CSV table of C-alpha atoms and ligand atoms in Angstrom, one decimal:
chain,number,residue,atom,x,y,z
F,1,MET,CA,125.5,259.1,203.3
F,2,ASN,CA,126.2,255.7,201.9
F,3,ILE,CA,129.1,255.3,199.4
F,4,SER,CA,128.5,252.1,197.3
F,5,HIS,CA,131.7,252.0,195.4
F,6,ILE,CA,134.4,254.1,193.6
F,7,GLU,CA,132.4,255.4,190.6
F,8,HIS,CA,135.5,256.6,188.7
F,9,ILE,CA,139.0,257.8,188.9
F,10,GLY,CA,139.6,261.0,186.9
F,11,ILE,CA,142.9,261.3,185.2
F,12,ALA,CA,144.2,264.5,183.5
F,13,VAL,CA,145.8,263.9,180.2
F,14,ASN,CA,147.5,266.1,177.6
F,15,SER,CA,145.6,264.5,174.7
F,16,LEU,CA,142.9,261.9,174.4
F,17,ASP,CA,144.3,260.9,171.1
F,18,GLU,CA,147.6,260.0,172.8
F,19,ALA,CA,146.1,258.5,176.0
F,20,ILE,CA,143.3,256.3,174.6
F,21,PRO,CA,145.7,254.1,172.6
F,22,TYR,CA,147.7,253.5,175.8
F,23,TYR,CA,144.6,252.3,177.7
F,24,GLU,CA,143.4,250.2,174.8
F,25,ASN,CA,146.5,248.8,173.4
F,26,MET,CA,148.7,248.4,176.5
F,27,LEU,CA,146.1,247.8,179.1
F,28,GLY,CA,143.5,246.1,176.9
F,29,LEU,CA,140.6,248.3,178.1
F,30,LYS,CA,137.9,249.5,175.7
F,31,CYS,CA,137.0,253.1,175.4
F,32,TYR,CA,133.1,253.1,175.4
F,33,ALA,CA,132.4,256.8,175.3
F,34,VAL,CA,133.9,260.1,174.5
F,35,GLU,CA,132.0,263.2,175.6
F,36,GLU,CA,132.7,266.9,175.8
F,37,VAL,CA,131.5,268.6,179.0
F,38,ALA,CA,131.4,272.2,177.9
F,39,ASP,CA,130.7,273.4,181.5
F,40,GLN,CA,134.0,271.9,182.7
F,41,LYS,CA,136.0,272.8,179.6
F,42,VAL,CA,137.0,269.2,179.1
F,43,LYS,CA,136.7,266.3,176.7
F,44,THR,CA,136.3,263.0,178.5
F,45,ALA,CA,136.9,259.4,177.6
F,46,PHE,CA,135.6,256.5,179.6
F,47,PHE,CA,136.8,252.9,180.3
F,48,MET,CA,135.1,250.3,182.5
F,49,VAL,CA,137.2,248.4,185.0
F,50,GLY,CA,134.8,246.2,187.0
F,51,GLN,CA,132.2,248.5,188.3
F,52,THR,CA,134.6,251.4,188.4
F,53,LYS,CA,135.4,253.7,185.5
F,54,ILE,CA,138.5,255.5,184.4
F,55,GLU,CA,137.7,259.0,183.2
F,56,LEU,CA,140.3,260.6,181.1
F,57,LEU,CA,140.1,264.4,181.0
F,58,GLU,CA,141.6,266.5,178.2
F,59,SER,CA,141.3,270.2,178.7
F,60,THR,CA,139.7,272.3,175.9
F,61,ASP,CA,140.8,275.6,177.5
F,62,PRO,CA,144.0,276.4,179.4
F,63,GLU,CA,142.0,278.5,181.8
F,64,GLY,CA,139.6,275.6,182.6
F,65,PRO,CA,140.1,273.4,185.7
F,66,ILE,CA,142.0,270.7,183.9
F,67,GLY,CA,144.0,273.1,181.9
F,68,LYS,CA,145.1,274.8,185.1
F,69,PHE,CA,145.8,271.5,186.9
F,70,ILE,CA,148.1,270.3,184.0
F,71,GLY,CA,149.7,273.7,183.9
F,72,LYS,CA,150.6,273.4,187.6
F,73,LYS,CA,151.2,269.7,188.1
F,74,GLY,CA,151.3,268.1,184.7
F,75,PRO,CA,149.2,265.1,183.7
F,76,GLY,CA,148.2,262.5,186.3
F,77,VAL,CA,145.6,261.4,188.7
F,78,HIS,CA,143.2,264.4,189.2
F,79,HIS,CA,140.3,263.2,191.4
F,80,LEU,CA,138.5,260.3,193.0
F,81,ALA,CA,134.7,259.9,192.6
F,82,PHE,CA,132.5,258.0,195.1
F,83,ALA,CA,129.1,256.7,194.1
F,84,VAL,CA,126.1,257.6,196.3
F,85,ASP,CA,122.3,257.4,195.7
F,86,LYS,CA,121.5,261.0,196.5
F,87,VAL,CA,124.2,263.6,195.8
F,88,ASN,CA,122.6,266.6,197.3
F,89,GLU,CA,121.8,264.7,200.5
F,90,ALA,CA,125.4,263.6,200.7
F,91,LEU,CA,126.7,267.1,200.1
F,92,ASN,CA,124.5,268.4,202.9
F,93,ASP,CA,125.5,265.6,205.2
F,94,LEU,CA,129.2,266.3,204.6
F,95,SER,CA,128.8,270.1,204.9
F,96,GLY,CA,127.1,269.5,208.2
F,97,LYS,CA,130.1,267.6,209.4
F,98,GLY,CA,132.3,270.5,208.5
F,99,VAL,CA,133.7,269.3,205.2
F,100,GLN,CA,134.4,272.2,202.9
F,101,LEU,CA,132.6,271.9,199.6
F,102,ILE,CA,133.5,273.3,196.2
F,103,ASP,CA,129.9,272.6,195.0
F,104,LYS,CA,127.2,273.5,197.5
F,105,THR,CA,124.7,271.7,195.4
F,106,GLY,CA,125.0,269.0,192.8
F,107,ARG,CA,125.5,269.9,189.1
F,108,LYS,CA,125.5,268.1,185.8
F,109,GLY,CA,128.5,266.0,185.0
F,110,ALA,CA,129.4,263.6,182.2
F,111,GLU,CA,127.1,260.7,181.5
F,112,GLY,CA,124.1,262.6,182.8
F,113,LEU,CA,125.1,262.1,186.4
F,114,THR,CA,124.8,264.6,189.2
F,115,ILE,CA,128.2,265.5,190.7
F,116,GLY,CA,129.6,267.7,193.4
F,117,PHE,CA,133.2,268.3,194.5
F,118,LEU,CA,134.7,268.5,198.0
F,119,HIS,CA,137.6,270.8,198.7
F,120,PRO,CA,141.0,269.1,198.9
F,121,LYS,CA,141.6,271.1,202.0
F,122,SER,CA,139.0,269.0,203.8
F,123,THR,CA,139.9,265.6,202.1
F,124,MET,CA,143.6,265.0,202.9
F,125,GLY,CA,144.6,266.6,199.7
F,126,VAL,CA,142.6,264.4,197.4
F,127,LEU,CA,140.1,266.2,195.1
F,128,THR,CA,137.0,264.2,195.8
F,129,GLU,CA,133.8,264.0,193.8
F,130,ILE,CA,130.4,262.7,195.0
F,131,CYS,CA,128.5,261.3,192.1
F,132,GLY,CA,125.1,259.7,191.5
F,133,LYS,CA,121.9,259.5,189.5
F,134,GLU,CA,120.1,262.2,191.5
W,201,LIG,ZN1,134.8,262.9,187.7
């Protein structure tokens, strides 16, 4: 497995309407896409920072993963996503090394990317996503 960079940092927010103006007006970043990922019960908004993105996540369902996270911990940093070429290969590699996976195989994430999550129990408490084109 070869991690090329941090693809994005996922941040749980109460509301995109409230969060986007902060990133745009205070930090001077530009939101270039808003996308609903029905699978994940979230609406996402993306900002580019160098080659890394900020992914804001607003829950569309209190029982979804972001809804539950905010219910427990409140808004804040949710996950870290590393970019690799081949997600399934990376997941197999990590699993072989004893890392506990949330996703045994890659699935579809925002922006048409393939994604897979590692379990925070195996990653020093950081929910970690592996993310790539295939
Ligand atoms: Zn993500």
